[in-house]
Every structure is written in structure tokens, then in C-alpha cells.
GROMACS .gro file of N, CA and C in nm:
model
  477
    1UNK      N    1  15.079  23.082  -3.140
    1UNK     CA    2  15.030  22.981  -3.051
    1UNK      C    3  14.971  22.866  -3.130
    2UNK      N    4  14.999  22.769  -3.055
    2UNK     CA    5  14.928  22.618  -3.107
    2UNK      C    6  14.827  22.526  -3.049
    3UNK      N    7  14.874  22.590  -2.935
    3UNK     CA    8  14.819  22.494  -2.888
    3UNK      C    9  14.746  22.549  -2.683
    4UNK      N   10  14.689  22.571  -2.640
    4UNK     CA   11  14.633  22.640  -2.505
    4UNK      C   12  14.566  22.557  -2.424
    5UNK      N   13  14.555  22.548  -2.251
    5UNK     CA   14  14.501  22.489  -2.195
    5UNK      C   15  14.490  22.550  -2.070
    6UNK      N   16  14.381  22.595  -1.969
    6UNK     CA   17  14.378  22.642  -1.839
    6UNK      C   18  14.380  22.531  -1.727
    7UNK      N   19  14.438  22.584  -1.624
    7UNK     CA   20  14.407  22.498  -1.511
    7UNK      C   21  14.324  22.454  -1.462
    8UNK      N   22  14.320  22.329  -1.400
    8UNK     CA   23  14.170  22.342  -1.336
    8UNK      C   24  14.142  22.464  -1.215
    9UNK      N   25  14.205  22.493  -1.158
    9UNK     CA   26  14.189  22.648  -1.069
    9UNK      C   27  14.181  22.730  -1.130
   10UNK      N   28  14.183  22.776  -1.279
   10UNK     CA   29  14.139  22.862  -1.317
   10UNK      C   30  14.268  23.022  -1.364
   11UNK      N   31  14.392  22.971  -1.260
   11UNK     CA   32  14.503  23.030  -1.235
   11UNK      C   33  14.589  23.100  -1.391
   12UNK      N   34  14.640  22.972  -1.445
   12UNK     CA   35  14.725  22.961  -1.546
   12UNK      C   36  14.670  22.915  -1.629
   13UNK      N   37  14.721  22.979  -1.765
   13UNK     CA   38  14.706  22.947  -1.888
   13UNK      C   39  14.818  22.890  -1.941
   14UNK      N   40  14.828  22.748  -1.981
   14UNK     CA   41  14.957  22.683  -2.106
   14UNK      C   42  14.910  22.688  -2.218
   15UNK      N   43  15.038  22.748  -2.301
   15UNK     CA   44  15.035  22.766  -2.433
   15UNK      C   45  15.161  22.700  -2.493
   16UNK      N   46  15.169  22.639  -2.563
   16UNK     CA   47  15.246  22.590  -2.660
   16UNK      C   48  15.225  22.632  -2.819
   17UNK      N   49  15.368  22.646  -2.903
   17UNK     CA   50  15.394  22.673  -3.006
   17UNK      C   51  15.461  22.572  -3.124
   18UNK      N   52  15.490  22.627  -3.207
   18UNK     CA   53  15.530  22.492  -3.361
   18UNK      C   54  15.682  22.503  -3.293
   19UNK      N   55  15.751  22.603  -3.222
   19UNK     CA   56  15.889  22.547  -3.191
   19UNK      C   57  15.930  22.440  -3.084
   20UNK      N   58  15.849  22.406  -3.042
   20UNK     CA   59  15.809  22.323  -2.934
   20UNK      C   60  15.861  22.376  -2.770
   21UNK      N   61  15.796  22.516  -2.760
   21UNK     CA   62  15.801  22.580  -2.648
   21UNK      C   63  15.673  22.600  -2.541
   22UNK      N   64  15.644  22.555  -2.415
   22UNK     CA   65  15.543  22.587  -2.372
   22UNK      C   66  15.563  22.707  -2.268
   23UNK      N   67  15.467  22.793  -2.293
   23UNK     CA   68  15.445  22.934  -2.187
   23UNK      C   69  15.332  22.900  -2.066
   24UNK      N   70  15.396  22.943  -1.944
   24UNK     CA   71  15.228  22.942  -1.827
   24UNK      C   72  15.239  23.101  -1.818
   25UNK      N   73  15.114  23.113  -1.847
   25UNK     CA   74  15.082  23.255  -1.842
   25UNK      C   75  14.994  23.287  -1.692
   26UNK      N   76  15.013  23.369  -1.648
   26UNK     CA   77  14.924  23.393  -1.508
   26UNK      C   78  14.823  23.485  -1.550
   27UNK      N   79  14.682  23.444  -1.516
   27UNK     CA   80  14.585  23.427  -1.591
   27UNK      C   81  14.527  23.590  -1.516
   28UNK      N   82  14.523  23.620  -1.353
   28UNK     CA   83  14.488  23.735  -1.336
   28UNK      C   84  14.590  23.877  -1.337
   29UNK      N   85  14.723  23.837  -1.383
   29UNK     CA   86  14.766  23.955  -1.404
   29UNK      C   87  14.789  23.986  -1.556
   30UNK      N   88  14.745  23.887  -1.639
   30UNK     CA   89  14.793  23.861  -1.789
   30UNK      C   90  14.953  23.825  -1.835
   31UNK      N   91  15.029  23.799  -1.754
   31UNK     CA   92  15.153  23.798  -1.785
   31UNK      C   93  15.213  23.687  -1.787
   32UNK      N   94  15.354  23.653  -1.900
   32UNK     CA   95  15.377  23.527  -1.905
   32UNK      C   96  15.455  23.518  -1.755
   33UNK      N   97  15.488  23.400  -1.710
   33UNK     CA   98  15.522  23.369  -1.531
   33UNK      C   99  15.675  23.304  -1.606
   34UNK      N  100  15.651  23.179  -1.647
   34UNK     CA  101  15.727  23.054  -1.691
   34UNK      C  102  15.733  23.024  -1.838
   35UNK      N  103  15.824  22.982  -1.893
   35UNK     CA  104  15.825  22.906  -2.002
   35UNK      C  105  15.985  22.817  -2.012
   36UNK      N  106  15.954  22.734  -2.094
   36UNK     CA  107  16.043  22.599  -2.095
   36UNK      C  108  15.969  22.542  -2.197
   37UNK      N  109  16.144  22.470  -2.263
   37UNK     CA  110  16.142  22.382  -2.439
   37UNK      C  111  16.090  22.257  -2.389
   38UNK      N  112  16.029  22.242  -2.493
   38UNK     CA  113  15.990  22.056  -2.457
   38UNK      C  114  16.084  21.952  -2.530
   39UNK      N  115  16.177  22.012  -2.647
   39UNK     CA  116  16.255  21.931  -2.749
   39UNK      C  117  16.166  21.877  -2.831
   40UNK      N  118  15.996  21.922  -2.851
   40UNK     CA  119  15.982  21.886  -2.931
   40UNK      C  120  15.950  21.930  -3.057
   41UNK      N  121  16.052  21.892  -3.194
   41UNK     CA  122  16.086  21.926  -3.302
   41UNK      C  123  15.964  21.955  -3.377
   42UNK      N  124  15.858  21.896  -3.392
   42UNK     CA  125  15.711  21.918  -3.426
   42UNK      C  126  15.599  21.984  -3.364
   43UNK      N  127  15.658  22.105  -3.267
   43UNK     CA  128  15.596  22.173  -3.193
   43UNK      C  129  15.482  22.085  -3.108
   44UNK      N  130  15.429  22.168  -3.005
   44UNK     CA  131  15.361  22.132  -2.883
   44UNK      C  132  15.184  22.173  -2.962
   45UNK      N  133  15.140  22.072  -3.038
   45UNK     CA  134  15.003  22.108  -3.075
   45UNK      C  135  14.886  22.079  -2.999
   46UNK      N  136  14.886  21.968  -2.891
   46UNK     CA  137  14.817  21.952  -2.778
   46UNK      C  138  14.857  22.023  -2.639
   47UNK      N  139  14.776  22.040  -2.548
   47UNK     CA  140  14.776  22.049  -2.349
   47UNK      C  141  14.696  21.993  -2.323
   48UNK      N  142  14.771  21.982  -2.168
   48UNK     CA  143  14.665  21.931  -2.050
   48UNK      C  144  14.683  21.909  -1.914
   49UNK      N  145  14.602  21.999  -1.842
   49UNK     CA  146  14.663  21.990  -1.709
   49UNK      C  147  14.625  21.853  -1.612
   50UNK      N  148  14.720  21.831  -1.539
   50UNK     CA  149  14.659  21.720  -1.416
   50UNK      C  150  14.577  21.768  -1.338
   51UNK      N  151  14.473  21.706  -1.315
   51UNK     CA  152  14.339  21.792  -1.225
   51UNK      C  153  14.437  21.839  -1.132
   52UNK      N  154  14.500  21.771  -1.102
   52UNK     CA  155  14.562  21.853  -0.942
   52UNK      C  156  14.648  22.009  -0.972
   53UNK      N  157  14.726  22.034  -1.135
   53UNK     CA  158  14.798  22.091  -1.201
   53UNK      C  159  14.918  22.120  -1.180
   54UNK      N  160  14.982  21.969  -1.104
   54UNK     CA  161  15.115  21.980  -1.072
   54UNK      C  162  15.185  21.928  -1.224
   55UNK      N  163  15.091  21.880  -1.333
   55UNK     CA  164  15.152  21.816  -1.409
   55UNK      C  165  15.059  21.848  -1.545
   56UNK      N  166  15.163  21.838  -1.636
   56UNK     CA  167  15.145  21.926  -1.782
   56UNK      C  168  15.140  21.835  -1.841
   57UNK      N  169  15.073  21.789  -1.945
   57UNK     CA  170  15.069  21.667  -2.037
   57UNK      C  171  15.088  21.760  -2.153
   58UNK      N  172  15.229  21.738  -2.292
   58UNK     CA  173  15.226  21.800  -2.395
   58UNK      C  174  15.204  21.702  -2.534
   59UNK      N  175  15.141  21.705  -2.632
   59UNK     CA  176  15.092  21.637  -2.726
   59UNK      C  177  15.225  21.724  -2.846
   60UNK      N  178  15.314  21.665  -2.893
   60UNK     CA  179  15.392  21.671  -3.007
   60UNK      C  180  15.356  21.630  -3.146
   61UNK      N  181  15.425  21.708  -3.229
   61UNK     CA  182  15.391  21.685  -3.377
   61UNK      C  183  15.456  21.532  -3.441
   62UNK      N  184  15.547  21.508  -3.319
   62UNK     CA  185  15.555  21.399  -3.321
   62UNK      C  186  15.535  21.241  -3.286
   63UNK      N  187  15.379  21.292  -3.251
   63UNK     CA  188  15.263  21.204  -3.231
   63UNK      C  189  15.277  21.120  -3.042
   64UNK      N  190  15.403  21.186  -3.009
   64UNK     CA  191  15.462  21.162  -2.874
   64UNK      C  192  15.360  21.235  -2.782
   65UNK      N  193  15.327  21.163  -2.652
   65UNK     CA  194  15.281  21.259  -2.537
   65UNK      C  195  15.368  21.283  -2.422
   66UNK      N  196  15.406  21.374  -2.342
   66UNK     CA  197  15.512  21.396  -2.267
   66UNK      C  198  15.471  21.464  -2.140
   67UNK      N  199  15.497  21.402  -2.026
   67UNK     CA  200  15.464  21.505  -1.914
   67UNK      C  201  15.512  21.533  -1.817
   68UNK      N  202  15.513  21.672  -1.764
   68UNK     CA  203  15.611  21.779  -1.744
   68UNK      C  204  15.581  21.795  -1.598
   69UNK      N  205  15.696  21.801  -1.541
   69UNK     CA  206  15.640  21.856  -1.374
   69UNK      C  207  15.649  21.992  -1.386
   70UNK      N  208  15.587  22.068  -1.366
   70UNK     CA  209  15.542  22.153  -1.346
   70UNK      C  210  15.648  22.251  -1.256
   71UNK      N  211  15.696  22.240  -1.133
   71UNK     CA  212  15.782  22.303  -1.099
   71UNK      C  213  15.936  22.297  -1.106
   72UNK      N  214  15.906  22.170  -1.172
   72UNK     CA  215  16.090  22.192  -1.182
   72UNK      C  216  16.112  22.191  -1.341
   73UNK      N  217  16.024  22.174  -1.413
   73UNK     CA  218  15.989  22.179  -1.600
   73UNK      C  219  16.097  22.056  -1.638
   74UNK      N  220  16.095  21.959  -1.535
   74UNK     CA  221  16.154  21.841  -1.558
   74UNK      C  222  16.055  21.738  -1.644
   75UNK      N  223  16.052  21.665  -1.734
   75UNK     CA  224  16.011  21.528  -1.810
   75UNK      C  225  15.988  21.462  -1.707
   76UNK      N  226  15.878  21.365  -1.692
   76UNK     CA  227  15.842  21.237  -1.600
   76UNK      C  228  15.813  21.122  -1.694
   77UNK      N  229  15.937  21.065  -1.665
   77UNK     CA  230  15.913  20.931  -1.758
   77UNK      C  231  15.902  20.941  -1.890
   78UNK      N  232  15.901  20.878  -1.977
   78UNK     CA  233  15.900  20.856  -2.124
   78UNK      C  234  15.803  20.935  -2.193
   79UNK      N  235  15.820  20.952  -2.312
   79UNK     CA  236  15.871  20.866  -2.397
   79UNK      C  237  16.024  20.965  -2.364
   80UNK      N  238  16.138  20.815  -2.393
   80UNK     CA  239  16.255  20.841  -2.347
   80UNK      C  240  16.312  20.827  -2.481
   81UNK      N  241  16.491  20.775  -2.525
   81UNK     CA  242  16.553  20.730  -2.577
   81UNK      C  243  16.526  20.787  -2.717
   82UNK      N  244  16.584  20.681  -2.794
   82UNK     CA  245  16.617  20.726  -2.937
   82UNK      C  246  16.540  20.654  -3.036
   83UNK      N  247  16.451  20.552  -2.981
   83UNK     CA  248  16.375  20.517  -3.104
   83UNK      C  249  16.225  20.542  -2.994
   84UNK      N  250  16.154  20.675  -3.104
   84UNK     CA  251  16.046  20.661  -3.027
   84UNK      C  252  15.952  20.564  -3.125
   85UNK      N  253  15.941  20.574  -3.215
   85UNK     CA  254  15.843  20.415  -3.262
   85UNK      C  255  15.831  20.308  -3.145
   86UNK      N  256  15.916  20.319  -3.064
   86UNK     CA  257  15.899  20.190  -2.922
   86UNK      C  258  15.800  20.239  -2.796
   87UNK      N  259  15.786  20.364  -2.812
   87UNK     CA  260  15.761  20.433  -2.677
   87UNK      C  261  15.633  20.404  -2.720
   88UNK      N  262  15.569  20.378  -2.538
   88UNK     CA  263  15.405  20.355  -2.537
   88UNK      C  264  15.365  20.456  -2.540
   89UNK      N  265  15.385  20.566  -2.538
   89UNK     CA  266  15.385  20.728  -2.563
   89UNK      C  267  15.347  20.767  -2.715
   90UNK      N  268  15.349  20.687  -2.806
   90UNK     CA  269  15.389  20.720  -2.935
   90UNK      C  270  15.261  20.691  -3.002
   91UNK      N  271  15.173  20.761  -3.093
   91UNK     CA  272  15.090  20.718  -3.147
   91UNK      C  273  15.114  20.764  -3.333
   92UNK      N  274  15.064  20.741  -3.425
   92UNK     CA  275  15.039  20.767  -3.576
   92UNK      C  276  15.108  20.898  -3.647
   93UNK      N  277  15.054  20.994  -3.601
   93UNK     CA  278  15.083  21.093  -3.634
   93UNK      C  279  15.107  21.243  -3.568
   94UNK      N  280  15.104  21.365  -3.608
   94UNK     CA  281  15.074  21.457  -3.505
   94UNK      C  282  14.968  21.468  -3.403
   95UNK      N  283  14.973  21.526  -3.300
   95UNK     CA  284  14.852  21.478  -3.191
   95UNK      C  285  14.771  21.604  -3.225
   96UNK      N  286  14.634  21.581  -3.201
   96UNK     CA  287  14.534  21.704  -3.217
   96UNK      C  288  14.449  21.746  -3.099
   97UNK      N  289  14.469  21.658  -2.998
   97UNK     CA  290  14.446  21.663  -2.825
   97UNK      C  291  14.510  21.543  -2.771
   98UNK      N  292  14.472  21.662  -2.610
   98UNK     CA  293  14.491  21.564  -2.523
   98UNK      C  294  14.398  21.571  -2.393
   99UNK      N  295  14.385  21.456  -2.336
   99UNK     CA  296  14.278  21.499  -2.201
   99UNK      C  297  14.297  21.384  -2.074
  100UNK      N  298  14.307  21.465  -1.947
  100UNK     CA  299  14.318  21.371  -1.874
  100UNK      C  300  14.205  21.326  -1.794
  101UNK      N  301  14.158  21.215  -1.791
  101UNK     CA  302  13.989  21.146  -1.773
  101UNK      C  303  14.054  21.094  -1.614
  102UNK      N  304  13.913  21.012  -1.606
  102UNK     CA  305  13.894  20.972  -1.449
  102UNK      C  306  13.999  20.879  -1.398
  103UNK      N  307  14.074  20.851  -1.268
  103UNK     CA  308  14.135  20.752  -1.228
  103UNK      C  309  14.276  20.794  -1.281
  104UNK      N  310  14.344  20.868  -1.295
  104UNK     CA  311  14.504  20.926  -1.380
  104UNK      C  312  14.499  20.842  -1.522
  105UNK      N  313  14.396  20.856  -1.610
  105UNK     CA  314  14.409  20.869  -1.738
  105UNK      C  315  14.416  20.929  -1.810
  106UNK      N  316  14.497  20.903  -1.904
  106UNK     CA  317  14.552  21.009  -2.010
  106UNK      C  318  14.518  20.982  -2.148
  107UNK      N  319  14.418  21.059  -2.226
  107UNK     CA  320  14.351  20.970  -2.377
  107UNK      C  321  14.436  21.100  -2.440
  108UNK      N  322  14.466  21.038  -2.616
  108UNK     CA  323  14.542  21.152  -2.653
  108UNK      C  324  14.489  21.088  -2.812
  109UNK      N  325  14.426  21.190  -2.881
  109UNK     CA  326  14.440  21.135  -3.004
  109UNK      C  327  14.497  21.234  -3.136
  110UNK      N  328  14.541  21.200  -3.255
  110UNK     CA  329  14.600  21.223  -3.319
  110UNK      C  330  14.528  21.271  -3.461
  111UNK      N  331  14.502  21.333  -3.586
  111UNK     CA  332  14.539  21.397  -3.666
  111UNK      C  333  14.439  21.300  -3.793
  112UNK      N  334  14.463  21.174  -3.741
  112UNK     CA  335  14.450  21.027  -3.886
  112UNK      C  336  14.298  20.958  -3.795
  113UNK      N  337  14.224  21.027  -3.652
  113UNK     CA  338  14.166  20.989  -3.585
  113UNK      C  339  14.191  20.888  -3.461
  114UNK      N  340  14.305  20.827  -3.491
  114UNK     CA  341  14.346  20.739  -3.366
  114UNK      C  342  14.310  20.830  -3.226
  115UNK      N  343  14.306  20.736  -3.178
  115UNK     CA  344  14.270  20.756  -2.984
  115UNK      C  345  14.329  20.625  -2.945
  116UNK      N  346  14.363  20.708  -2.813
  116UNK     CA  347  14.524  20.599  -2.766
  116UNK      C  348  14.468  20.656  -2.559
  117UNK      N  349  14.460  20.533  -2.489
  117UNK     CA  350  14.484  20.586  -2.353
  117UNK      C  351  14.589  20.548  -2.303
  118UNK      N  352  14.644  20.593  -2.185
  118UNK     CA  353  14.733  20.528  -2.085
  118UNK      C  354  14.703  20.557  -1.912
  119UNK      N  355  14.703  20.471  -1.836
  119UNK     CA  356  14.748  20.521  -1.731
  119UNK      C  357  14.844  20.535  -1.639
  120UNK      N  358  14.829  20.726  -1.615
  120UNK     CA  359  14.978  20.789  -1.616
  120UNK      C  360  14.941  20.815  -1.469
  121UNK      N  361  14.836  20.727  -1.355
  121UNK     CA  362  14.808  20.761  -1.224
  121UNK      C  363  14.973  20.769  -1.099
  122UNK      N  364  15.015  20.839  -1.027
  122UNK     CA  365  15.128  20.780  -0.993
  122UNK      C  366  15.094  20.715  -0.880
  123UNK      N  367  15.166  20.597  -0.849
  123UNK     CA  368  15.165  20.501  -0.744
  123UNK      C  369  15.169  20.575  -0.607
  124UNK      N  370  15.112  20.463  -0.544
  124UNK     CA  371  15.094  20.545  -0.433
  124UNK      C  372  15.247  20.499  -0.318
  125UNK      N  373  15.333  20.394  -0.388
  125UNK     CA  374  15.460  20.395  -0.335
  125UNK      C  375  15.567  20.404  -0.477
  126UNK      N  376  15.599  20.502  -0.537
  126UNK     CA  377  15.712  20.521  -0.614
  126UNK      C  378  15.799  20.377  -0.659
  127UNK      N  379  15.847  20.386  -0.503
  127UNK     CA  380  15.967  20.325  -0.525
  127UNK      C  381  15.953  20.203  -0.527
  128UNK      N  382  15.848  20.172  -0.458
  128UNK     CA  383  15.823  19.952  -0.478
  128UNK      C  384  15.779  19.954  -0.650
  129UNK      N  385  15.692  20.051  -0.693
  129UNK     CA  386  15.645  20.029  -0.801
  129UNK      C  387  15.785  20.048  -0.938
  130UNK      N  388  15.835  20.102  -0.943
  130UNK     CA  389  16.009  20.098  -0.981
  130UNK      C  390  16.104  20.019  -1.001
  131UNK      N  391  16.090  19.926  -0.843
  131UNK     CA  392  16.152  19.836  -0.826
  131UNK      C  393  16.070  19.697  -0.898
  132UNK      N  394  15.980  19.714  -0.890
  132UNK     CA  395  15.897  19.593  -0.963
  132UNK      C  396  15.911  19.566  -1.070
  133UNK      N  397  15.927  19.706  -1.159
  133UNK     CA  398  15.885  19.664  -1.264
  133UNK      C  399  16.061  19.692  -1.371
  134UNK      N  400  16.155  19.731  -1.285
  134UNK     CA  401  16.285  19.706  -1.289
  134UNK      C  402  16.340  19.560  -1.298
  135UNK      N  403  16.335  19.477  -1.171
  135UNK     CA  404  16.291  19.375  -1.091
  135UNK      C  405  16.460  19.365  -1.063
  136UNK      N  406  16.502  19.458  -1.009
  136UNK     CA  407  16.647  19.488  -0.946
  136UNK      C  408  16.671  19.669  -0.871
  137UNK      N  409  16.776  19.651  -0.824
  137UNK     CA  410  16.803  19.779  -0.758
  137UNK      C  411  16.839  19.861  -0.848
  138UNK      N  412  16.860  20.004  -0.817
  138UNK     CA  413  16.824  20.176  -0.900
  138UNK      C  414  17.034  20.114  -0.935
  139UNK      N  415  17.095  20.148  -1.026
  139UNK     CA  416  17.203  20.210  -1.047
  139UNK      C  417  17.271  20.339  -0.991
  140UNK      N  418  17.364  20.335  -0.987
  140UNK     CA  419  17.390  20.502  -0.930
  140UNK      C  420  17.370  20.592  -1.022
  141UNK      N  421  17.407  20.547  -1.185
  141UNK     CA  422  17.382  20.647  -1.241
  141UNK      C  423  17.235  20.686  -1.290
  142UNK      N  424  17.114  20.596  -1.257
  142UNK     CA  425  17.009  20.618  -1.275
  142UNK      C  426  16.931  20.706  -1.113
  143UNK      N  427  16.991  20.693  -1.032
  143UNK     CA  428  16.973  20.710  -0.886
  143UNK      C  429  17.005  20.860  -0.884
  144UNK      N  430  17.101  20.894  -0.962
  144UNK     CA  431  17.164  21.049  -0.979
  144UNK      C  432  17.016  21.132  -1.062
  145UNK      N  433  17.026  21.017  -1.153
  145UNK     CA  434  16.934  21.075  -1.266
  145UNK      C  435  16.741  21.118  -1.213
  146UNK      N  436  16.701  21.027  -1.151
  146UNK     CA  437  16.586  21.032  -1.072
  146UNK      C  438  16.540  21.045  -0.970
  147UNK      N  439  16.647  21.034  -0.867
  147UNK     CA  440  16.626  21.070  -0.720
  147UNK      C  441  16.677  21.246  -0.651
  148UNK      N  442  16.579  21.261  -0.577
  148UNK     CA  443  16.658  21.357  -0.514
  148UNK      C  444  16.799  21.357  -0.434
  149UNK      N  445  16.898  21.482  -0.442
  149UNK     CA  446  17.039  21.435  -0.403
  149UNK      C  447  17.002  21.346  -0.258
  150UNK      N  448  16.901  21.411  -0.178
  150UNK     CA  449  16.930  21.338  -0.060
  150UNK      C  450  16.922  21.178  -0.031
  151UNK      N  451  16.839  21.125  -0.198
  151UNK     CA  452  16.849  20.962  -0.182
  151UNK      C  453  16.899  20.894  -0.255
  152UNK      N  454  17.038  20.969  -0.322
  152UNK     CA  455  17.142  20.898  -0.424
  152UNK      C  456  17.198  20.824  -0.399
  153UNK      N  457  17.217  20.822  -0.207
  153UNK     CA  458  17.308  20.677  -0.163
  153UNK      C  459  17.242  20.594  -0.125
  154UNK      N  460  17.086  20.557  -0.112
  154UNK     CA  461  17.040  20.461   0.008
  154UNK      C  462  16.999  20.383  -0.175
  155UNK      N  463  16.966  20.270  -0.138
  155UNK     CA  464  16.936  20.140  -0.162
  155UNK      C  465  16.784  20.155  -0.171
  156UNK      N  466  16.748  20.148  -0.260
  156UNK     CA  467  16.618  20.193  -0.290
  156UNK      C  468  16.542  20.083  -0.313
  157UNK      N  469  16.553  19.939  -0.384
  157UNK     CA  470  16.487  19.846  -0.355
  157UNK      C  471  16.512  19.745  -0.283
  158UNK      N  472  16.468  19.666  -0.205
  158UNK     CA  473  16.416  19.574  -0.091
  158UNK      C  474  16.473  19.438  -0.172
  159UNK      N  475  16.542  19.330  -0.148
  159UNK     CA  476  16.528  19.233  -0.141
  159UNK      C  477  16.382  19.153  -0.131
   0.00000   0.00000   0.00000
């Protein structure tokens, strides 16, 4: 283990390792429940649950923060692509925590002392906030990629 974090209910325990695997362990029967890879190559040395604990925040050796829905062990949002040096996700070095503070903030610092926040609050309309900051309509092949099947055909931003 590398890395551990409980829920705020008290429920589950996340654990992450140097292969970059995280375990939820169920905390009153002792047993692992779930586990799922994060891809990350520098193992999972930070956690952190969303107060609510629908959502996993993982701190990588590759100074990346990443966060996980929880029931479907799907990625939410970035850091994406192939150059992470770009990602606002990305800080110095390996991460040595992570914590999520008041208002959906996310502080994460790293190894060399850096401290880095973001806020990772989600909107309270998805899809205007998407469309904004897109400042055009979803693609189909991004629509496949992020929407549920049932809203792959509708038109997701507004004129």
C-alpha cells in the first residue's frame, strides 16, 4: 500500500499502490468490495474522498491529480491527452497529498513542497457549463464519449 483514505461515512477504505491500482475496501466486513487501474505509471501515492464520496480524487507519481467516479470507476475530466505538462492537473513532481477543502476544492501538494488548488465543484447545470466553455455544440464522437446512451442524439447546446 501507498497510499489510504476513509470516507467521510466512515464505510470504505481507498487504498492505492506503486502499480497504480486503487482498492475500496468495506470497512465493517474487512473485505476488499472494488478495485480498478488508474493508468497511473507512478503509482497512486495520494487519496481523497468527495465529502459526498461519490468521487475519488487520486494523486500520481506523476505529479497528476485524477478523479474517479466512484461507481462506474470512470475518469471525470482531465488531466486528459498526451502531453500532461499542459494539464491544469499537473503539478512538479510526485504528489504527497491530497485534500478536498470547502466549496468543491481540491488542494494537492507534491514531494518539492508545492501546493496547487483547483476548483473541481460540479456545476449546477453540466451542460450550459460545457457548452460555454466549448463555445459550440458536443460532436457525436465526444457525445458517445460523455453522455449517457440515452443523450447521444439530442443537441446538447442551445444557440
Amino acid at each position: 500500500m501507498y497510499a489510504v483514505a476513509v470516507s467521510a461515512d466512515g464505510r470504505t477504505l481507498a487504498t492505492g499502490d506503486t502499480e497504480g491500482t486503487v482498492g475500496l475496501w468495506d470497512l465493517a466486513t474487512r473485505r476488499l468490495r472494488d478495485r480498478f487501474d488508474t493508468g497511473d505509471c507512478g503509482g497512486v501515492g495520494a487519496l481523497a474522498f468527495e465529502p459526498g464520496g461519490a468521487v475519488l480524487a487520486t494523486g500520481g507519481g506523476d505529479g497528476t491529480v485524477r478523479l474517479w467516479d466512484l461507481a462506474t470507476h470512470r475518469q471525470i475530466g482531465g488531466p486528459v491527452g498526451a502531453n500532461m505538462n499542459e494539464s491544469p492537473f499537473r503539478i512538479a513532481s510526485a504528489l504527497r497529498w491530497v485534500r478536498y477543502g470547502k466549496g468543491g476544492r481540491l488542494v494537492a501538494g507534491d514531494f518539492m513542497g508545492l501546493v496547487q488548488e483547483w476548483d473541481v465543484a460540479r456545476p449546477a447545470d453540466p451542460a450550459a457549463a460545457v457548452c460555454a466553455l466549448v463555445g459550440r455544440d458536443l460532436t457525436r464522437a465526444e457525445r458517445v464519449r460523455h453522455l449517457p446512451e440515452k443523450a447521444r442524439d439530442l443537441r446538447v447546446c442551445r444557440p
